[in-house]
Coordinates of N, CA, C and O in Angstrom, one line a residue:
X26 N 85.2 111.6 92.2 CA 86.2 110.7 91.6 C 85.8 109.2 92.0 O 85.3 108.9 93.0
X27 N 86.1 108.5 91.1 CA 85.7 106.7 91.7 C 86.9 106.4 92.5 O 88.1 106.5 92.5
X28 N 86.0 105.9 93.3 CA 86.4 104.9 94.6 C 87.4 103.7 94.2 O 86.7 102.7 93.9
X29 N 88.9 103.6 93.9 CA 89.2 102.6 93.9 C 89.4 101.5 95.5 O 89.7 102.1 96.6
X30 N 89.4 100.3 95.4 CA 89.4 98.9 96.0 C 90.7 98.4 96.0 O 91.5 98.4 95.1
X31 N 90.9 97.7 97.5 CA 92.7 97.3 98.0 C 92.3 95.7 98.6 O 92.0 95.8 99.8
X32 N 92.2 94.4 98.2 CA 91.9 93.6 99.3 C 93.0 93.3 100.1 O 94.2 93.3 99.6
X33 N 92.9 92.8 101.5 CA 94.0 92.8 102.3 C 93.3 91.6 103.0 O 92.1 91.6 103.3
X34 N 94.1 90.3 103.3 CA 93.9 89.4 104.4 C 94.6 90.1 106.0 O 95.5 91.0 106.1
X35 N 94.2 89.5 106.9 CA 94.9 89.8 108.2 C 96.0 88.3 108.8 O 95.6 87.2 109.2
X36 N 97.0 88.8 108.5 CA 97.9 87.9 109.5 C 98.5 88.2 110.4 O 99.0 89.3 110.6
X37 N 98.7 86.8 111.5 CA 99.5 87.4 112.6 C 99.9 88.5 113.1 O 99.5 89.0 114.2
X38 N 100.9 89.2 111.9 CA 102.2 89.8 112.3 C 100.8 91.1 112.3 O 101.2 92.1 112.8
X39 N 99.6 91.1 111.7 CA 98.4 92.1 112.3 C 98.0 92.7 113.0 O 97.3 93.7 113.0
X40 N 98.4 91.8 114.3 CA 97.4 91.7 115.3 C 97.9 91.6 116.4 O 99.0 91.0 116.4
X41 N 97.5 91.9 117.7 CA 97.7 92.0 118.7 C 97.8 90.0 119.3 O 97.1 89.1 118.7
X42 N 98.6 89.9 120.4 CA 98.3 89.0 121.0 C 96.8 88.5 121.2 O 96.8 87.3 121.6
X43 N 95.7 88.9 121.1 CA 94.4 89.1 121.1 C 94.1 88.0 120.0 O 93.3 87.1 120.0
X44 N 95.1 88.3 118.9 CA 94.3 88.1 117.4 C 93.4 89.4 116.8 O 92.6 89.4 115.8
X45 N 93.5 90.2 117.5 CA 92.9 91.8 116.9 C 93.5 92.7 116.1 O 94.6 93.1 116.6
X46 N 93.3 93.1 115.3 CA 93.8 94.1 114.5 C 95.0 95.3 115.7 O 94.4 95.8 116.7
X47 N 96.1 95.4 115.6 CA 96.8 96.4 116.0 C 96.2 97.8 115.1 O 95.8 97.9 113.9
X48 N 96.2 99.0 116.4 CA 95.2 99.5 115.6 C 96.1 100.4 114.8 O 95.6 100.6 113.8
X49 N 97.3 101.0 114.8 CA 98.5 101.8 113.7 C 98.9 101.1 112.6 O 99.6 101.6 111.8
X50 N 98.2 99.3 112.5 CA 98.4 98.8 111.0 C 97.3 99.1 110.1 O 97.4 98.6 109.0
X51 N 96.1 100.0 110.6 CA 95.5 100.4 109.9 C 95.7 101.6 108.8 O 95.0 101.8 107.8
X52 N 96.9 102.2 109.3 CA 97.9 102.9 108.7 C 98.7 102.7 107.4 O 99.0 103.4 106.4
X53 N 99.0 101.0 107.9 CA 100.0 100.5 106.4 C 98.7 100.0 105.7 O 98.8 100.2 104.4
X54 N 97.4 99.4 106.2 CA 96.8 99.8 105.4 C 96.2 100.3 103.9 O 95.9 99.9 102.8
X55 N 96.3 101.6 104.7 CA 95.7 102.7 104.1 C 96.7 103.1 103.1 O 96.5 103.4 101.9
X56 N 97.9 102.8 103.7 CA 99.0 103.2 102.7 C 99.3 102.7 101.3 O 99.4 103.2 100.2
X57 N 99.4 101.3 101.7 CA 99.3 99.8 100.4 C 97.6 100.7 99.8 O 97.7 101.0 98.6
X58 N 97.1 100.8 100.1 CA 96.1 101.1 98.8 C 96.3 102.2 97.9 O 96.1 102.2 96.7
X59 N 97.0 103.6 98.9 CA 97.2 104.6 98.3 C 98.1 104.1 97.4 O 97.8 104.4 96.2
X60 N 99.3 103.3 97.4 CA 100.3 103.2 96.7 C 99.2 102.3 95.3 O 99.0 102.9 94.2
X61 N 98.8 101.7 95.4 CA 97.9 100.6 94.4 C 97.4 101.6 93.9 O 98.1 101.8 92.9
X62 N 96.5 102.3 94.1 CA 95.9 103.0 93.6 C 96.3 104.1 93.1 O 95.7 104.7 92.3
X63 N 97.7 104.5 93.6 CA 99.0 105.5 92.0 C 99.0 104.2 90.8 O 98.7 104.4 89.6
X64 N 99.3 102.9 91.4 CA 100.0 101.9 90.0 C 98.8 102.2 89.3 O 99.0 102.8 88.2
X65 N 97.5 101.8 89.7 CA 96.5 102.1 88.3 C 96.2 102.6 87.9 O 95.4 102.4 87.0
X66 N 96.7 103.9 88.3 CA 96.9 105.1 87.3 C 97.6 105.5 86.8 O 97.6 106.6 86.3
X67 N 98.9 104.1 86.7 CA 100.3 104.2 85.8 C 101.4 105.3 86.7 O 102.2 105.9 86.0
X68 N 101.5 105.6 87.7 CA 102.5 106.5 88.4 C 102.8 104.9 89.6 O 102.0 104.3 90.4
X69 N 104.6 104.8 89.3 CA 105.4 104.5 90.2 C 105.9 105.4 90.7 O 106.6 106.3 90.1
X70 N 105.7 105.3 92.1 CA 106.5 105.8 93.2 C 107.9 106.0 92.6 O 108.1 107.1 92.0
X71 N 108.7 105.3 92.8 CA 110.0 105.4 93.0 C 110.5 106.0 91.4 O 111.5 106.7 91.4
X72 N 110.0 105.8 90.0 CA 110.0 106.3 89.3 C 109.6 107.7 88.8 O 110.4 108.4 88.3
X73 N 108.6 107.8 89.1 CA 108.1 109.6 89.6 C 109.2 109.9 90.3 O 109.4 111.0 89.8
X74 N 110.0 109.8 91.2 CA 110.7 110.6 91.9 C 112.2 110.5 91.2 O 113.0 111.3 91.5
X75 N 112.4 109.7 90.6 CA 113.9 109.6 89.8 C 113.4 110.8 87.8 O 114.1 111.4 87.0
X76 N 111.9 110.6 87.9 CA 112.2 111.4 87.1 C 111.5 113.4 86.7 O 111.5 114.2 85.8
X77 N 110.8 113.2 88.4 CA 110.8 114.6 89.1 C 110.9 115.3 89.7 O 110.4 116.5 89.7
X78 N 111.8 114.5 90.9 CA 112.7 114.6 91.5 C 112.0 115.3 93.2 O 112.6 115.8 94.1
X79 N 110.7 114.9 93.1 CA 109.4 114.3 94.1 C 108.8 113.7 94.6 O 109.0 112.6 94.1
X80 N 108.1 113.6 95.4 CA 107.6 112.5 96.2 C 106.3 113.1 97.0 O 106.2 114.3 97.3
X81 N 105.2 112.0 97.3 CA 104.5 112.6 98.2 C 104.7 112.0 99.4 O 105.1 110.8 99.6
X82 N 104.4 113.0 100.4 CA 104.3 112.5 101.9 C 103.2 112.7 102.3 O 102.4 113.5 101.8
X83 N 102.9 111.9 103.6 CA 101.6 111.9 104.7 C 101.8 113.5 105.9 O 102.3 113.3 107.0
X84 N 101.3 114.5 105.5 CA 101.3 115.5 106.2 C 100.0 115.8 107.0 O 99.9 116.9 107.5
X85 N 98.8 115.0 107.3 CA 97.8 115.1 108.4 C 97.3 113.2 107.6 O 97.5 112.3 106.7
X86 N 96.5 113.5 109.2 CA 96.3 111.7 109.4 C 94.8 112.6 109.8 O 94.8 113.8 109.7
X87 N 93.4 111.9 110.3 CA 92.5 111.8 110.7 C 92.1 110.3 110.4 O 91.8 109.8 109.4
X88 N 92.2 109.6 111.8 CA 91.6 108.1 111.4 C 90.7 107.8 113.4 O 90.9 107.8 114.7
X89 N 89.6 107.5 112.3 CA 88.2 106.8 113.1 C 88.7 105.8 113.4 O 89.7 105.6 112.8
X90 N 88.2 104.6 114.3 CA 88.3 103.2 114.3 C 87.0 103.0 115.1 O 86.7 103.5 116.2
X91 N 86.2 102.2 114.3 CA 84.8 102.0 114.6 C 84.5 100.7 115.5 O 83.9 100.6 116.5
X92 N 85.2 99.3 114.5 CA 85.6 97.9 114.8 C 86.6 97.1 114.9 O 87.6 97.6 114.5
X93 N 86.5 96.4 115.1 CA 88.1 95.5 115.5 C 87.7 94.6 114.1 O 86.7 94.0 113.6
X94 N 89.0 94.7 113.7 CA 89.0 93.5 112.3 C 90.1 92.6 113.4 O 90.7 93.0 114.4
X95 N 90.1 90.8 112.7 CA 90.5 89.6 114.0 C 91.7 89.1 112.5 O 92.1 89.6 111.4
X96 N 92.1 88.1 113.4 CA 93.1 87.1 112.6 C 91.9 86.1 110.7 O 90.9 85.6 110.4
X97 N 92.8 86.5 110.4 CA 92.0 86.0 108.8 C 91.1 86.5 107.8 O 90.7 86.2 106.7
X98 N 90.7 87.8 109.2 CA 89.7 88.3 108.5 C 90.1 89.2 106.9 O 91.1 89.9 106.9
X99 N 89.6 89.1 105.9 CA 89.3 89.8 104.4 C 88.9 91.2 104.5 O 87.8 91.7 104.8
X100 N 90.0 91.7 104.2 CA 89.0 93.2 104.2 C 89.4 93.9 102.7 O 90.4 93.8 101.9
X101 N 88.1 94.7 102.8 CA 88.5 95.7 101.2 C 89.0 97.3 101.7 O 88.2 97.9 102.5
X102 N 89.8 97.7 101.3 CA 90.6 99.1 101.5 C 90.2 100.0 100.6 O 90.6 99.6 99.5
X103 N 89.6 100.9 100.5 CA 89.3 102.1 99.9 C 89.7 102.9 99.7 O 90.1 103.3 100.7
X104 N 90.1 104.1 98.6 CA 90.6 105.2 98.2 C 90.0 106.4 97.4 O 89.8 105.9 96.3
X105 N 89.8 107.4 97.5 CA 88.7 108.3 97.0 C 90.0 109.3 96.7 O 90.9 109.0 97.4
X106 N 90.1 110.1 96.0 CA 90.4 111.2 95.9 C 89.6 112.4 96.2 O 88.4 112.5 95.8
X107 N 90.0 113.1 96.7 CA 88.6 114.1 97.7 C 88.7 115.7 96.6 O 87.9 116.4 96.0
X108 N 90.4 115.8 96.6 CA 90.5 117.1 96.4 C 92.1 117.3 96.0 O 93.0 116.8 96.7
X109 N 92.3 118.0 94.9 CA 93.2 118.4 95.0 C 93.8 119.5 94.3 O 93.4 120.1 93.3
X110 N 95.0 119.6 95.2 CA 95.2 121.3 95.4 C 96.9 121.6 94.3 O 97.1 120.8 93.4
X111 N 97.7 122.5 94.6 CA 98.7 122.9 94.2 C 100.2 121.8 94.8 O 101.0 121.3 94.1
X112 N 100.1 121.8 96.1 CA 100.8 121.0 96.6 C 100.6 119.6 97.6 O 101.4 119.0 98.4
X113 N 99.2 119.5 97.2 CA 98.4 118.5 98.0 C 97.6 117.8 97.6 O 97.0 118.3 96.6
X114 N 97.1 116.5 98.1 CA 96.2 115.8 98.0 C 95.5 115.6 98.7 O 96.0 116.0 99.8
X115 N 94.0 115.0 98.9 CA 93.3 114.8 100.3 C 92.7 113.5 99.6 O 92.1 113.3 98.6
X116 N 93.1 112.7 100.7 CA 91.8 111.0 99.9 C 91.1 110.6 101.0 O 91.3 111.1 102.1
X117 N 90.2 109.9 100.9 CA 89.5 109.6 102.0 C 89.3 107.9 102.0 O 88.8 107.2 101.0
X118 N 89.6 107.5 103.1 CA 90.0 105.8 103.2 C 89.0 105.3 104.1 O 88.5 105.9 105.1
X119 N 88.8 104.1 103.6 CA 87.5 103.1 104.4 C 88.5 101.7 104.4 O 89.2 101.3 103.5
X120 N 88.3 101.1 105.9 CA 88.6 99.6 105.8 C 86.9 98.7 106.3 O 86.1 98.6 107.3
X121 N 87.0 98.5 105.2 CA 85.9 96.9 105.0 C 85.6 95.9 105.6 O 86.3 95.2 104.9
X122 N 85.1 95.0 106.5 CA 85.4 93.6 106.1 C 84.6 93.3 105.0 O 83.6 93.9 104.6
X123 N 85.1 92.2 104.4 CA 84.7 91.7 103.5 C 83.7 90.4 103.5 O 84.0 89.5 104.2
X124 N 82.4 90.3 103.0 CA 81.7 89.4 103.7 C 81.6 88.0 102.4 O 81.3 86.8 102.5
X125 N 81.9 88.7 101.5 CA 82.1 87.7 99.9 C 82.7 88.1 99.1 O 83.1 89.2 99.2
X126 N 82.9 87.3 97.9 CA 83.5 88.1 96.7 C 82.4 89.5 96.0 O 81.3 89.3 95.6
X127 N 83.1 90.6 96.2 CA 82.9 91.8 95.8 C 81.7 92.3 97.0 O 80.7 92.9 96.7
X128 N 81.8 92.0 98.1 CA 80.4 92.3 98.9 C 81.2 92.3 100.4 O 81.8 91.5 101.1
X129 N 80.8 94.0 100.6 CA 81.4 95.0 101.8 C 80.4 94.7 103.4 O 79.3 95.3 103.5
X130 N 80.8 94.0 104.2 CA 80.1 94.1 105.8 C 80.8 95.5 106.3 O 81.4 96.4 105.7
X131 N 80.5 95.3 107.3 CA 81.1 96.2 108.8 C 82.4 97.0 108.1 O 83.4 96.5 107.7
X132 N 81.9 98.3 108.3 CA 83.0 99.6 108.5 C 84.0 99.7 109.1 O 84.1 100.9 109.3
X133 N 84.9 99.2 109.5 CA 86.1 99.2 110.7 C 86.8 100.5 111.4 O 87.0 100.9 112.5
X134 N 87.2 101.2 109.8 CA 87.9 102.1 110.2 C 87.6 103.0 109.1 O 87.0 102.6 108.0
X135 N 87.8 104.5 109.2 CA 88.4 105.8 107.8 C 88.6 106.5 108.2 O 88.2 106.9 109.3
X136 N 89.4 107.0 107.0 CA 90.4 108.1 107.5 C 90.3 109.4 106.5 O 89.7 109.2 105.5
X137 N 90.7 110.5 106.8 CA 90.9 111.2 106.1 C 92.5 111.9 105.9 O 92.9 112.7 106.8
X138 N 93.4 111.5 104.9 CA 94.5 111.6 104.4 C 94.9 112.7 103.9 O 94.2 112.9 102.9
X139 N 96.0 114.0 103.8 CA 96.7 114.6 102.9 C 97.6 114.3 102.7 O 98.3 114.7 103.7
X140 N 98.4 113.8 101.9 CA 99.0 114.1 101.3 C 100.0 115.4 100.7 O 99.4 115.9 99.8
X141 N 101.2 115.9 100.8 CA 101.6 117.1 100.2 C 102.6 116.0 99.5 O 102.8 114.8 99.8
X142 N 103.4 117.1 98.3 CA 104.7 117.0 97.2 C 105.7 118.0 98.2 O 105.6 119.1 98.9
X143 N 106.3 117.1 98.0 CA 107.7 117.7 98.4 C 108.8 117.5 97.7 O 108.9 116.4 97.2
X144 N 110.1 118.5 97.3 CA 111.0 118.3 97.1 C 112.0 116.9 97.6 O 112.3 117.0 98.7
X145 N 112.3 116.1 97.1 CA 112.6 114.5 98.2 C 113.7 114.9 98.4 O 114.1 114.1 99.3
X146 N 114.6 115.9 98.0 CA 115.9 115.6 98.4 C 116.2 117.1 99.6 O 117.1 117.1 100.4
X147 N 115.4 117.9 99.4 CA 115.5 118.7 100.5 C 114.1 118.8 101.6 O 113.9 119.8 102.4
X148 N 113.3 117.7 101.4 CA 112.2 117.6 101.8 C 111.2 118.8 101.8 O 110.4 118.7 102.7
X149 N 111.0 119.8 101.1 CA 110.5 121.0 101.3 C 109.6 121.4 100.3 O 109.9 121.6 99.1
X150 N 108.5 121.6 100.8 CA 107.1 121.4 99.9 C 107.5 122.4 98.9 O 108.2 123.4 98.9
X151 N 106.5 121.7 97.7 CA 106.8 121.8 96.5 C 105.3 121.8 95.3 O 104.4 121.1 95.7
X152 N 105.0 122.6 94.0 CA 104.0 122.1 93.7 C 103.8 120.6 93.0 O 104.6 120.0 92.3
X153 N 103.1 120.3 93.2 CA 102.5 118.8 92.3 C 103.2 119.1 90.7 O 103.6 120.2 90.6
X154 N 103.4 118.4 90.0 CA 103.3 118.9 88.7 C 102.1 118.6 88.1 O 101.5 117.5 88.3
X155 N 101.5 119.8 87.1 CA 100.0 119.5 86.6 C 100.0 118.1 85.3 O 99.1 117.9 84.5
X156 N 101.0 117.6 85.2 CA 100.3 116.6 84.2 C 100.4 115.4 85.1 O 99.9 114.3 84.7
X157 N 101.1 115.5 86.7 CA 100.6 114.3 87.4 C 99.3 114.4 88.0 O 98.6 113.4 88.2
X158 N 98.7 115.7 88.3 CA 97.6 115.7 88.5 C 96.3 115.8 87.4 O 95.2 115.5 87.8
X159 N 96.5 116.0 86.4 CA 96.0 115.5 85.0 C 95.8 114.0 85.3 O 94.7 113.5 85.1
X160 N 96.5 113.5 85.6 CA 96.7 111.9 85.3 C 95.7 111.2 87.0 O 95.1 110.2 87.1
X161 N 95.8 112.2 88.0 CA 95.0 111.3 88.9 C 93.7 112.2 89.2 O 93.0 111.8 90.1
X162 N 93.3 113.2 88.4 CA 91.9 113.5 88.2 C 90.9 112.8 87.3 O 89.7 112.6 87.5
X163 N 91.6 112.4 86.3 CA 90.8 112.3 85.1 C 90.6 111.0 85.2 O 90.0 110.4 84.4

């Protein structure tokens, strides 16, 4: 599947007294891309779920941290779709720095993500529906 791209500046509220990346905002992250990367495939969150009465959630985390991203620094966020199953997703996330326009330095961080569907209102896994997965294979 193609790799879609998230850019993110670092501020403050980023980072440690240091000026270093806090390392669990590599988390929101990961997340702001995943969500980006439903919009350009035309699926809203909150609309998908008012009209199938689902949602996905974060059910396994695997995350490396290789380097410290600082205060200002540009980074590009990554999202792959790896695999997907009946009631799950698996994507696989890279944080960047960014060294120019469209041009990736130093690796920071990736993760490997699942994702499951769940029922939203009784939280209790559920299958995907196949024409939302139609829509983020293709």
């Amino acid at each position: 599947m193609a790799e879609f791209e998230f850019p993110i500046r670092i501020y403050w509220e980023d980072t440690d007294a240091g000026g270093i990346v806090f390392y669990a905002n590599y988390l929101k992250f990961f997340e702001r891309a995943r969500t980006e990367w439903l919009r350009a495939r035309g699926v809203q969150q909150q609309q998908l779920r008012e009209q199938t009465g689902g949602m996905f959630v974060v059910s396994e985390c695997d995350v490396k941290y290789l380097r410290a991203a600082r205060l200002d620094d540009e980074l590009v966020i990554t999202a792959r779709l790896e695999e997907a199953g009946r009631a799950s997703l698996v994507l696989t996330q890279q944080a960047y720095l960014q060294t120019g326009p469209g041009q990736r330095g130093a690796l920071l961080s990736q993760a490997r993500i699942r994702i499951g569907w769940v029922d939203a209102t009784r939280l209790a896994p559920a299958r995907i529906p196949s024409s939302l997965i139609e829509r983020l294979t293709s």
